Short mmCIF file of C-alpha atoms and ligand atoms in Angstrom, two decimals:
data_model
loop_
_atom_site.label_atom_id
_atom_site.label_comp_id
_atom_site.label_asym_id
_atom_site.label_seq_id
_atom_site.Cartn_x
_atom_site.Cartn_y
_atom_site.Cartn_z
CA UNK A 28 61.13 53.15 124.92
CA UNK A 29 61.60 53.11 128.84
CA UNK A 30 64.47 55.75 128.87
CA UNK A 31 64.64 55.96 132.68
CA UNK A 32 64.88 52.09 132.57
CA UNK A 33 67.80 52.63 129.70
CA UNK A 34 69.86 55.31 132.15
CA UNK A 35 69.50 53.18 135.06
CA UNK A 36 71.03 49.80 132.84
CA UNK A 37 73.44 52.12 132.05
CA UNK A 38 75.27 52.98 135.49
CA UNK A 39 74.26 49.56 136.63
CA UNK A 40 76.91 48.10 133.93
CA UNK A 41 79.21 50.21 135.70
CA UNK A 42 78.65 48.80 139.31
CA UNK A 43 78.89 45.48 138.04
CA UNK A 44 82.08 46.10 137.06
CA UNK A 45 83.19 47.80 140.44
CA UNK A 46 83.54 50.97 137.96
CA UNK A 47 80.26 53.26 139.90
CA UNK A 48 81.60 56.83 140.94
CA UNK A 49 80.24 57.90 144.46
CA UNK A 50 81.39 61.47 145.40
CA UNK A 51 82.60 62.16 148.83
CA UNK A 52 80.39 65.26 150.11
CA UNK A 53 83.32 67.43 151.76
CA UNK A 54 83.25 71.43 153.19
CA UNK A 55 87.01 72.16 153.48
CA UNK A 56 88.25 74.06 156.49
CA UNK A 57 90.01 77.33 155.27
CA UNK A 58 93.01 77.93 157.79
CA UNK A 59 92.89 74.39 158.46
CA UNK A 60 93.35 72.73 155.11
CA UNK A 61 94.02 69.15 154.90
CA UNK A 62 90.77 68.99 157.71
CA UNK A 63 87.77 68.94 156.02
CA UNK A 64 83.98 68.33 157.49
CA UNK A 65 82.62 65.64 155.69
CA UNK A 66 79.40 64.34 155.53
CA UNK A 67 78.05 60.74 155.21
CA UNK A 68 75.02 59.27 153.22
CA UNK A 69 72.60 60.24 156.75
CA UNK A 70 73.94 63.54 157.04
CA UNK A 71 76.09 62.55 159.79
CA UNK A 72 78.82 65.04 159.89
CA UNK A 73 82.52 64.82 161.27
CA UNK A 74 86.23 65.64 160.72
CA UNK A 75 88.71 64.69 158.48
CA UNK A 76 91.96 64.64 156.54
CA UNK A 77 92.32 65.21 152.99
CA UNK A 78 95.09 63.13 151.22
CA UNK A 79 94.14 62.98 147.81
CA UNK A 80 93.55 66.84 146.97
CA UNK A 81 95.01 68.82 143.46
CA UNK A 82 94.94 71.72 145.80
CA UNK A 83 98.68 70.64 145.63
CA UNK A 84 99.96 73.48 147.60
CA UNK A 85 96.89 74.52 149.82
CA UNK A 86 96.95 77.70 147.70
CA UNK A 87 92.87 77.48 147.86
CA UNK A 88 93.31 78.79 151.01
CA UNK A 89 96.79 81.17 150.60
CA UNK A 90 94.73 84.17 153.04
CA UNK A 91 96.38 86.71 149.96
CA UNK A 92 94.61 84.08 147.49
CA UNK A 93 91.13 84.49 149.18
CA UNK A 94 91.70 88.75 149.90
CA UNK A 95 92.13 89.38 145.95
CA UNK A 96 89.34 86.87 145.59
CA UNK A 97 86.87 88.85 147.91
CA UNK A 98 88.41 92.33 147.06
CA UNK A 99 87.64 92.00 143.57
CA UNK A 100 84.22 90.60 143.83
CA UNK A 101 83.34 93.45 146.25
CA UNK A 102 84.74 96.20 143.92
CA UNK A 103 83.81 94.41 140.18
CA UNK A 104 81.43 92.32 141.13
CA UNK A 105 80.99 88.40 140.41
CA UNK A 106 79.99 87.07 136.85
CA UNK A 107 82.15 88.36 133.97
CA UNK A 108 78.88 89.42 132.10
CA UNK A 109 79.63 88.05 128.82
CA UNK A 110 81.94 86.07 126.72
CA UNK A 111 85.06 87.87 125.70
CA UNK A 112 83.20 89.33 122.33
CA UNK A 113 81.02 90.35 123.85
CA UNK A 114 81.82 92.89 127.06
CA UNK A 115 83.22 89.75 128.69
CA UNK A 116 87.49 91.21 128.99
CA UNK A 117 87.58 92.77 132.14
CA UNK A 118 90.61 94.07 133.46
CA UNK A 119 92.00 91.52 136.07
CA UNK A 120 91.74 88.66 133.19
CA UNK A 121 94.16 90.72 130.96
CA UNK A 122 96.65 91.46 133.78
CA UNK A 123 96.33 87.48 134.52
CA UNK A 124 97.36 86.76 130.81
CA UNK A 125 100.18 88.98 131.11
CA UNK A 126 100.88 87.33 134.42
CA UNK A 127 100.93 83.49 132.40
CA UNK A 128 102.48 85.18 129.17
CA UNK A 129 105.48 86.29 132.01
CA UNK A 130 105.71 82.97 134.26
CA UNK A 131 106.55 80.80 130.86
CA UNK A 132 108.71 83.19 129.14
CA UNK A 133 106.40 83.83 126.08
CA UNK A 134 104.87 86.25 123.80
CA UNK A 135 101.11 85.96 125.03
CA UNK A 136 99.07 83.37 126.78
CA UNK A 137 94.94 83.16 126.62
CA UNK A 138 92.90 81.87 129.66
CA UNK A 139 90.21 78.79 129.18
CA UNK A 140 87.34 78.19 131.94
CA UNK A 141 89.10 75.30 132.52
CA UNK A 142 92.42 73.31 132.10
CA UNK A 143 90.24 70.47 129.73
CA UNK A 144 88.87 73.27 127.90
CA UNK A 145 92.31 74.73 127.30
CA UNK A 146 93.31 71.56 126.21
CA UNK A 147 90.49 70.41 123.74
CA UNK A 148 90.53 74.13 122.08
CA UNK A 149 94.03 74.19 121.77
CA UNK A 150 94.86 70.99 120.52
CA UNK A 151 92.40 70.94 118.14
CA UNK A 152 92.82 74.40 116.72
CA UNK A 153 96.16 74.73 115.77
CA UNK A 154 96.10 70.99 114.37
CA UNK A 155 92.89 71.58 112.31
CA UNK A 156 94.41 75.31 110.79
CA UNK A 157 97.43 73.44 110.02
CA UNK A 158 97.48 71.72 106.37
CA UNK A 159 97.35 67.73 106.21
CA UNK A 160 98.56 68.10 110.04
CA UNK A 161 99.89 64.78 112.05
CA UNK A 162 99.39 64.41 115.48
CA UNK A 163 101.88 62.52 117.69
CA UNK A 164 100.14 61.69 121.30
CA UNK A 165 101.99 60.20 123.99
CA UNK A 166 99.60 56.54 125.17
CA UNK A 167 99.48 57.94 128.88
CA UNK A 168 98.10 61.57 127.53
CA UNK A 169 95.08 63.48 129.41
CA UNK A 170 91.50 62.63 128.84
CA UNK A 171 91.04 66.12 127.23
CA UNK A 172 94.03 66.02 125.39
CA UNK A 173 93.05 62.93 123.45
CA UNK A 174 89.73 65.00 123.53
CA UNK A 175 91.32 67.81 121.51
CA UNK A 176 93.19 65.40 119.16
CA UNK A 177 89.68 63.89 118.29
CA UNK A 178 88.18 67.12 117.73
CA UNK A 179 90.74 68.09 115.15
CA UNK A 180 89.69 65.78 112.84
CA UNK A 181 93.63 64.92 111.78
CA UNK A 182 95.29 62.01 111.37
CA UNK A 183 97.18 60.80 114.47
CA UNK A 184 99.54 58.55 115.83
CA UNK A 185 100.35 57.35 119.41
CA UNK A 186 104.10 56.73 120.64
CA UNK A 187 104.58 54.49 123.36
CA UNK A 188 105.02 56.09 127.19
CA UNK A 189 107.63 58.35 127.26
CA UNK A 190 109.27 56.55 124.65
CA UNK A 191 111.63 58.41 122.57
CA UNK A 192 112.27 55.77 120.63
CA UNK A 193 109.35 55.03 119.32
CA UNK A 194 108.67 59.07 118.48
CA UNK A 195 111.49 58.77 116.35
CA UNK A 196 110.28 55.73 113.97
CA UNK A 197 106.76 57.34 113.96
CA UNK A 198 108.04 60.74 112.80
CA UNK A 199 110.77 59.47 110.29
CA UNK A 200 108.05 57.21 108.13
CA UNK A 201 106.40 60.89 107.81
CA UNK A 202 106.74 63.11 105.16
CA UNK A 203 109.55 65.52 106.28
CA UNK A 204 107.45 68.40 105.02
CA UNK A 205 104.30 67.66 106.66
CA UNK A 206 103.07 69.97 109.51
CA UNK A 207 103.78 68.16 112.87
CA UNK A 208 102.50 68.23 116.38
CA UNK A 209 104.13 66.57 119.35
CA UNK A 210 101.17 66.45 122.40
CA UNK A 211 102.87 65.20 126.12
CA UNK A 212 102.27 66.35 129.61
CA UNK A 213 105.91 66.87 131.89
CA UNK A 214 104.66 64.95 135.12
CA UNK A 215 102.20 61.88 134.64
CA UNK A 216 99.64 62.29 137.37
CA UNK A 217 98.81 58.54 137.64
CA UNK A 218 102.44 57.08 138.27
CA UNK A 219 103.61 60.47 138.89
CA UNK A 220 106.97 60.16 136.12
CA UNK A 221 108.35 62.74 134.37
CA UNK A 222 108.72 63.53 130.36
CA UNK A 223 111.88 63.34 128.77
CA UNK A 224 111.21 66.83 127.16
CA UNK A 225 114.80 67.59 126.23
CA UNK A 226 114.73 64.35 124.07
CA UNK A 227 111.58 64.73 122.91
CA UNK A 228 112.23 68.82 121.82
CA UNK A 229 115.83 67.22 119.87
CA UNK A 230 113.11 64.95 117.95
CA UNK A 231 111.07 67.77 117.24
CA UNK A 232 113.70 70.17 115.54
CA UNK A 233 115.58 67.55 114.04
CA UNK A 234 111.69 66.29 111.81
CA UNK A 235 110.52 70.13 112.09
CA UNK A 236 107.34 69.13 114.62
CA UNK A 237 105.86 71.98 116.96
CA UNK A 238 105.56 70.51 120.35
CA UNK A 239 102.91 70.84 122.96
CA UNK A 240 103.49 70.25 126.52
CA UNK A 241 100.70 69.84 129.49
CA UNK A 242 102.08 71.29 132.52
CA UNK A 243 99.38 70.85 134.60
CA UNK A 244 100.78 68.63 137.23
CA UNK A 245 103.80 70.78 137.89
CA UNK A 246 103.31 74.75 137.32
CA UNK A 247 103.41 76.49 140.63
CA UNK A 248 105.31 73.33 141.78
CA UNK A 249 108.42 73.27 139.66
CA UNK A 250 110.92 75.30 138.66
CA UNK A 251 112.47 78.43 139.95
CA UNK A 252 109.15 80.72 139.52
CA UNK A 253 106.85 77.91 139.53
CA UNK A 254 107.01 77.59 135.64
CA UNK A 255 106.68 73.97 135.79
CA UNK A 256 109.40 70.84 134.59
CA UNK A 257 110.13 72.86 131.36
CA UNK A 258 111.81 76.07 133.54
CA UNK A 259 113.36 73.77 136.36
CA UNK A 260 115.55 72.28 133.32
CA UNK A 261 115.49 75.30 131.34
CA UNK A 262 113.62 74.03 128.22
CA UNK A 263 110.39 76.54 128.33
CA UNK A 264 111.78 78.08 124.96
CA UNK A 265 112.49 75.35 123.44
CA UNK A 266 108.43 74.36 123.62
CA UNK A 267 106.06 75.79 121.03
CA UNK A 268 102.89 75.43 123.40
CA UNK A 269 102.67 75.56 127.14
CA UNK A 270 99.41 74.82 128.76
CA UNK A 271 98.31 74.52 132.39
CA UNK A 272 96.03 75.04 134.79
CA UNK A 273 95.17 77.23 137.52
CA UNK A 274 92.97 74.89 139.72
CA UNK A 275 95.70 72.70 141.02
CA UNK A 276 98.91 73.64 142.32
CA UNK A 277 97.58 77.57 141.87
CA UNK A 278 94.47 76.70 143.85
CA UNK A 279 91.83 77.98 142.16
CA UNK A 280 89.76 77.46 138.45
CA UNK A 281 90.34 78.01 135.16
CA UNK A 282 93.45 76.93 132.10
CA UNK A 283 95.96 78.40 129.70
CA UNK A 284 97.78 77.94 126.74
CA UNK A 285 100.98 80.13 126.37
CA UNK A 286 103.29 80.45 123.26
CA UNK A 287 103.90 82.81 120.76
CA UNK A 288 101.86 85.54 119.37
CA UNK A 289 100.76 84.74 116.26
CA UNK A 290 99.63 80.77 118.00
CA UNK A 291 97.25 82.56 120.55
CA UNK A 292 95.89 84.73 118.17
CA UNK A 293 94.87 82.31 116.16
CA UNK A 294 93.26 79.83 118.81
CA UNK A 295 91.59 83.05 120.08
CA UNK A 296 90.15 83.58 116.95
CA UNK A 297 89.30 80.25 115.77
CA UNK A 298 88.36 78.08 118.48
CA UNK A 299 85.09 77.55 119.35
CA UNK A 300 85.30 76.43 122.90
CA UNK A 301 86.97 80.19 123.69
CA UNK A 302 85.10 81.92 121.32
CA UNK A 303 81.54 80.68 122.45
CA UNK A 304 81.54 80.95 126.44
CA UNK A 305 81.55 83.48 129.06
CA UNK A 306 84.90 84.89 130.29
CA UNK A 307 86.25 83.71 133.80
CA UNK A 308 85.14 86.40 136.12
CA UNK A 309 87.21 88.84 137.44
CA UNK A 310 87.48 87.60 140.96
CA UNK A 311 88.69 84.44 140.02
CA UNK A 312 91.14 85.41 137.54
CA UNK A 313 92.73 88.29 140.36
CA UNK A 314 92.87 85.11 142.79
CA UNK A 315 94.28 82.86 140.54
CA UNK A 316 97.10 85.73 139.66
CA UNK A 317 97.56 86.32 143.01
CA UNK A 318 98.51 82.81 143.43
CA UNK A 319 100.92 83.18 140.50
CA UNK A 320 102.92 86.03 141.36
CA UNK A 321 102.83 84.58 145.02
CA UNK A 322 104.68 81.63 143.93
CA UNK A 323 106.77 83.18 141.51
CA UNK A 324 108.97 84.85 144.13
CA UNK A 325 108.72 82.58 146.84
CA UNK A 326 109.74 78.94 147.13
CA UNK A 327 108.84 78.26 150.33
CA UNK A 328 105.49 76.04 149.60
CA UNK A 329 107.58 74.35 146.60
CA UNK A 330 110.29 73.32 149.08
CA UNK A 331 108.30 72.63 152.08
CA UNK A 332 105.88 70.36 149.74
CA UNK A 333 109.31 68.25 148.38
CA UNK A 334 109.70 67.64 151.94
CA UNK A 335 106.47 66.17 152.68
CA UNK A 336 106.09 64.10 149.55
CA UNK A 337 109.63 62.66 150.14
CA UNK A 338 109.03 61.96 153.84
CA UNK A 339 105.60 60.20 153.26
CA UNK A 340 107.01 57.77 150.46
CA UNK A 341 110.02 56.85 153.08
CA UNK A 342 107.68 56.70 156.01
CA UNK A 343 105.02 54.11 153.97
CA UNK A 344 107.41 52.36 152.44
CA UNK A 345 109.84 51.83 155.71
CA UNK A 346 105.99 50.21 156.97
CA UNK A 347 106.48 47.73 154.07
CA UNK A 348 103.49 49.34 151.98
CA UNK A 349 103.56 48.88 148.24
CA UNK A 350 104.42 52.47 147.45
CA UNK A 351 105.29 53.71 143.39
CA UNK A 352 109.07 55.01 144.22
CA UNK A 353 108.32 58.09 142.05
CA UNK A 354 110.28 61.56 141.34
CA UNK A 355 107.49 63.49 142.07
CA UNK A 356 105.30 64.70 144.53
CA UNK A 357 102.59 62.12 143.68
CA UNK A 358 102.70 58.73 146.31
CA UNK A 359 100.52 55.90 144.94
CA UNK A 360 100.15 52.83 146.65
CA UNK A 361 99.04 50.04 144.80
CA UNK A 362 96.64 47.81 145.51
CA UNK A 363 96.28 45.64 142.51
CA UNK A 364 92.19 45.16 142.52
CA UNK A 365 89.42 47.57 141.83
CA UNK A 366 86.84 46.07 144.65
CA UNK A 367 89.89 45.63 147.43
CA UNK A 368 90.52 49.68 146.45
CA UNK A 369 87.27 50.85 146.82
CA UNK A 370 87.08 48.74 150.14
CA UNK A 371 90.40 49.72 151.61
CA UNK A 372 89.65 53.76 150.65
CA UNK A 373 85.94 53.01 152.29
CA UNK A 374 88.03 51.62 155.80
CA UNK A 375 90.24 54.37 155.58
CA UNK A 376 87.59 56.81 155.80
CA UNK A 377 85.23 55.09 158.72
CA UNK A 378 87.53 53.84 160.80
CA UNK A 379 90.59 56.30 160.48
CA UNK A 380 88.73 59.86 159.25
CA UNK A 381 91.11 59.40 156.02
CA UNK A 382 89.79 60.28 152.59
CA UNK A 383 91.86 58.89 149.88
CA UNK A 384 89.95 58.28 146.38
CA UNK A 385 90.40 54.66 145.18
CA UNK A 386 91.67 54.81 141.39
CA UNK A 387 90.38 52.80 139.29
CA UNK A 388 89.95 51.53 135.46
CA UNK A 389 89.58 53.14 133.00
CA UNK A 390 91.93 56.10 135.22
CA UNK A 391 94.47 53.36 135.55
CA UNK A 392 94.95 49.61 133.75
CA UNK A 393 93.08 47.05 135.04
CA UNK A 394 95.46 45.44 137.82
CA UNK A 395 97.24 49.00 138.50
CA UNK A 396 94.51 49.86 141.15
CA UNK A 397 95.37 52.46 143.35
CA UNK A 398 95.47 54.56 146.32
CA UNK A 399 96.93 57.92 144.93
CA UNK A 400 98.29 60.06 147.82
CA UNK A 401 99.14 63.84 147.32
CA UNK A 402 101.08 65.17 150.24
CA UNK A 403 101.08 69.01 150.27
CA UNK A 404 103.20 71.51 152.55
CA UNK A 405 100.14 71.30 154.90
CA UNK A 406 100.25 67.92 155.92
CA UNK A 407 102.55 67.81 158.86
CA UNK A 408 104.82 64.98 159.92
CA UNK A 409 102.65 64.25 162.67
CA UNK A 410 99.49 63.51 159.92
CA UNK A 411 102.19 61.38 158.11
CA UNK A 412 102.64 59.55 160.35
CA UNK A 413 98.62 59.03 161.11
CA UNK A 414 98.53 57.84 157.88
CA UNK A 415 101.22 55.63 157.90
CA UNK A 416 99.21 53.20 161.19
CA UNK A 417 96.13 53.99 159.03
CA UNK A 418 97.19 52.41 156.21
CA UNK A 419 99.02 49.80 157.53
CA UNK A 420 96.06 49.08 159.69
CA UNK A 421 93.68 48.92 156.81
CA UNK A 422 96.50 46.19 154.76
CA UNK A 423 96.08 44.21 157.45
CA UNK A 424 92.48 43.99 158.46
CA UNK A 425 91.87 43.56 154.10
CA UNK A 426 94.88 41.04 153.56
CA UNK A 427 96.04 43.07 150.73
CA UNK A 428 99.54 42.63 148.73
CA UNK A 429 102.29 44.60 150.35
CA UNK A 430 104.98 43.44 147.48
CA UNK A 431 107.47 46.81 146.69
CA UNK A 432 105.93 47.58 143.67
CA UNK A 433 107.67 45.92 140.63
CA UNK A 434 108.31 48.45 137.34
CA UNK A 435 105.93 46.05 135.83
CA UNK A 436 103.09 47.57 138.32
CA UNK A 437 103.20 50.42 137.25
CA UNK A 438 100.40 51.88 134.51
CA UNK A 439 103.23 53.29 132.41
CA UNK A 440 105.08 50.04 132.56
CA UNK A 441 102.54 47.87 131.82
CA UNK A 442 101.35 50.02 128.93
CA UNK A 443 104.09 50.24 126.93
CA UNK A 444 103.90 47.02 126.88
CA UNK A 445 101.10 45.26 123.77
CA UNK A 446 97.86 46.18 126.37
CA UNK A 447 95.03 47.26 125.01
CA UNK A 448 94.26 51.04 126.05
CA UNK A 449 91.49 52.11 128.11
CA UNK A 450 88.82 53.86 125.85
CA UNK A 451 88.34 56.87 128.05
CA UNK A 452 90.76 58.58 130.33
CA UNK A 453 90.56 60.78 133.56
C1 PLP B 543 93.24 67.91 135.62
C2 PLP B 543 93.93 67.82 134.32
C3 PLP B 543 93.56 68.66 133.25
C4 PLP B 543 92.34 69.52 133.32
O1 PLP B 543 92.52 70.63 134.11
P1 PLP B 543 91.24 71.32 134.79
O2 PLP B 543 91.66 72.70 135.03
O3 PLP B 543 90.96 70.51 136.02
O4 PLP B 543 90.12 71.20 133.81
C5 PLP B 543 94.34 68.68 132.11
N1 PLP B 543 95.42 67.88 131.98
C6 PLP B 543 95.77 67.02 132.97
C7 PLP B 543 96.98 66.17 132.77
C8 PLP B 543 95.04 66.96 134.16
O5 PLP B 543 95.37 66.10 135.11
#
């Protein structure tokens, strides 16, 4: 067999259909952060703004963030030597548990290598130990999460987006005694909507279902300590499992799942993806607490990153662009095509020193194409504005649809509607 030949056929199929990934090669400028120093395919170098970074609150670069980071490394040194059997618990991952355990009100929490990780393991643990469990999985749910409801093995069923409703039929045709697991996130990162959590933790005591919330798109962002959508509205008791991540709005690497004892003990001791791995090493995990108890008494970066979001979906929609009103801090502007994306996010980053990653299928729906902006506290009004003649600019010069957005546009919409589902998410 010609396997090269095979590999190359492979990614081809996904240029043909406008689907190829190319990686922009960028060296972020701590102190300066949205610049970045990118470089193009002949090493050309020069500088730029950053519009579409999970850095959410330009914690990456928090100068108390980096001192734990480099203080630790110089006194511990850098690999964690070991999976956590196995001489791999060192002391600053413990205190970070403690640190998660505290931010979401809960008995324990246990730390992943990454927020997927912490997903898959989790998901697929406590549904597996549970007898003849039934998963219920929102349609718009994480790449990793469906990832973990795979990996169970149990029987599953998928409610419409965000739709209540439809929870409530799927879990009254089930045996009331069956073990139950709800699996949502609280902020979409795609369309950027919110959970109805409240509803969906009524639905879960009234049919006795644990629930399972992702938090990753909101914890350091939301709430009063940064605990995500579930403390701004005062649910986090009221969910079973919290997970998140500490490489977006925290700034660095790494996930969590917090809950109750007797839950992390378990996934600790069953799941394979935890059990199997080296730890996260102690610089990374002081950093990443750092960032924690940073945000948990101040407010500052949560307010001051409002601000920005708000004033960048007035600014590009006062220009007429086709921006996603949203409730959140996530601004996409839809373009509708995934060659016209991939051509306007290419324009924006020659002629105007812009990067913005084009969003395509399977991310989105076919026809949902998008520019996904993420405004943080760093981006001044001044850059806002810069983007605002950019973009315009660049809907100009590529004729592209500057219609307000319809409900029907967006991915959400238009999914809980009879479309077929992408196969693979992220
Ligand atoms: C990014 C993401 C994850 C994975 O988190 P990482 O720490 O980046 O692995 C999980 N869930 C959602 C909804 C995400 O967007």
């Amino acid at each position: 067999m010609d396997y090269r030949g095979f590999f190359e056929d492979a990614v081809d199929a996904l240029r043909q259909e406008k689907r190829y990934r190319v990686f922009a090669d960028l060296e972020r400028i701590a102190g300066q952060f949205p610049r970045a120093i990118y470089r193009d395919a002949a090493d050309n170098q020069r500088e730029i703004t950053i519009w579409c970074s999970n850095d959410y609150l330009g914690m990456g670069q928090n100068p108390r963030v980096i001192a734990a980071m480099q203080d630790t490394a110089a006194k511990l040194g850098v690999g964690a030597g070991g999976t956590r059997n196995i001489s791999g618990t060192n002391r600053p991952l413990v205190e970070l548990e403690r640190s998660l355990a505290d931010l979401h009100r809960k008995d324990a929490a246990l730390v992943f290598t990454s927020g997927f990780v912490s997903n898959e393991a989790a998901i697929s643990t406590i549904a597996r130990l549970l007898p003849d469990c039934i998963i219920f999985s929102d349609q718009l749910n994480h790449a990793s999460m469906i990832q973990g409801v795979r990996q169970s093995g149990m029987q599953k069923q998928i409610f419409r987006h965000n739709d209540v409703g439809h929870l409530r039929e799927l879990l009254a045709a089930v045996d009331r005694q069956r073990p139950k697991l709800i699996v949502f996130e609280s902020v979409y990162s795609m369309d950027g909507d919110v959970a109805p959590i409240k509803e969906i933790c009524d639905l879960a005591e009234e049919f006795g279902a644990l629930t399972y919330i992702d938090e990753v798109h909101a914890v350091g962002m939301y709430g009063p300590r940064g605990g995500g959508i579930a403390e701004r509205d005062g649910l986090m008791e009221r969910i079973d499992i919290i997970e998140g991540t500490l490489a977006k709005g925290f700034g660095v690497m790494g996930g969590y799942v917090a809950a109750n004892r007797a839950i992390i003990d378990a996934v600790r001791s069953y799941a394979p993806e935890f059990i199997f791995t080296t730890a996260l090493p102690p610089a990374l995990c002081a950093a990443a607490r750092a960032s924690i108890e940073h945000l948990k008494v101040s407010g500052a970066e949560r307010a001051a990153h409002q601000r920005q979001a708000q004033l960048t979906k007035d600014i590009l929609a006062d220009a007429g662009l086709p921006v996603l009103r949203t409730n959140t801090h996530i601004v996409p502007v839809i373009v509708g095509d995934a060659r016209a994306c991939k051509a306007a996010s290419d324009m924006l980053l020659e002629k105007h020193n812009i990067y913005i990653q084009p969003i395509n299928y399977p991310t989105v729906p076919k026809g949902t194409e998008r520019l996904r902006i993420t405004p943080t506290p760093l981006h001044s009004d001044e850059m806002i504005i810069e983007l605002r003649h950019a973009l315009v600019s660049v809907w100009s010069a590529l004729q592209l649809p500057r219609e307000r957005p319809t409900e029907k546009v967006s991915a959400s919409k238009l999914m809980s509607g009879q479309l077929t589902l992408p196969t693979v998410g992220g």
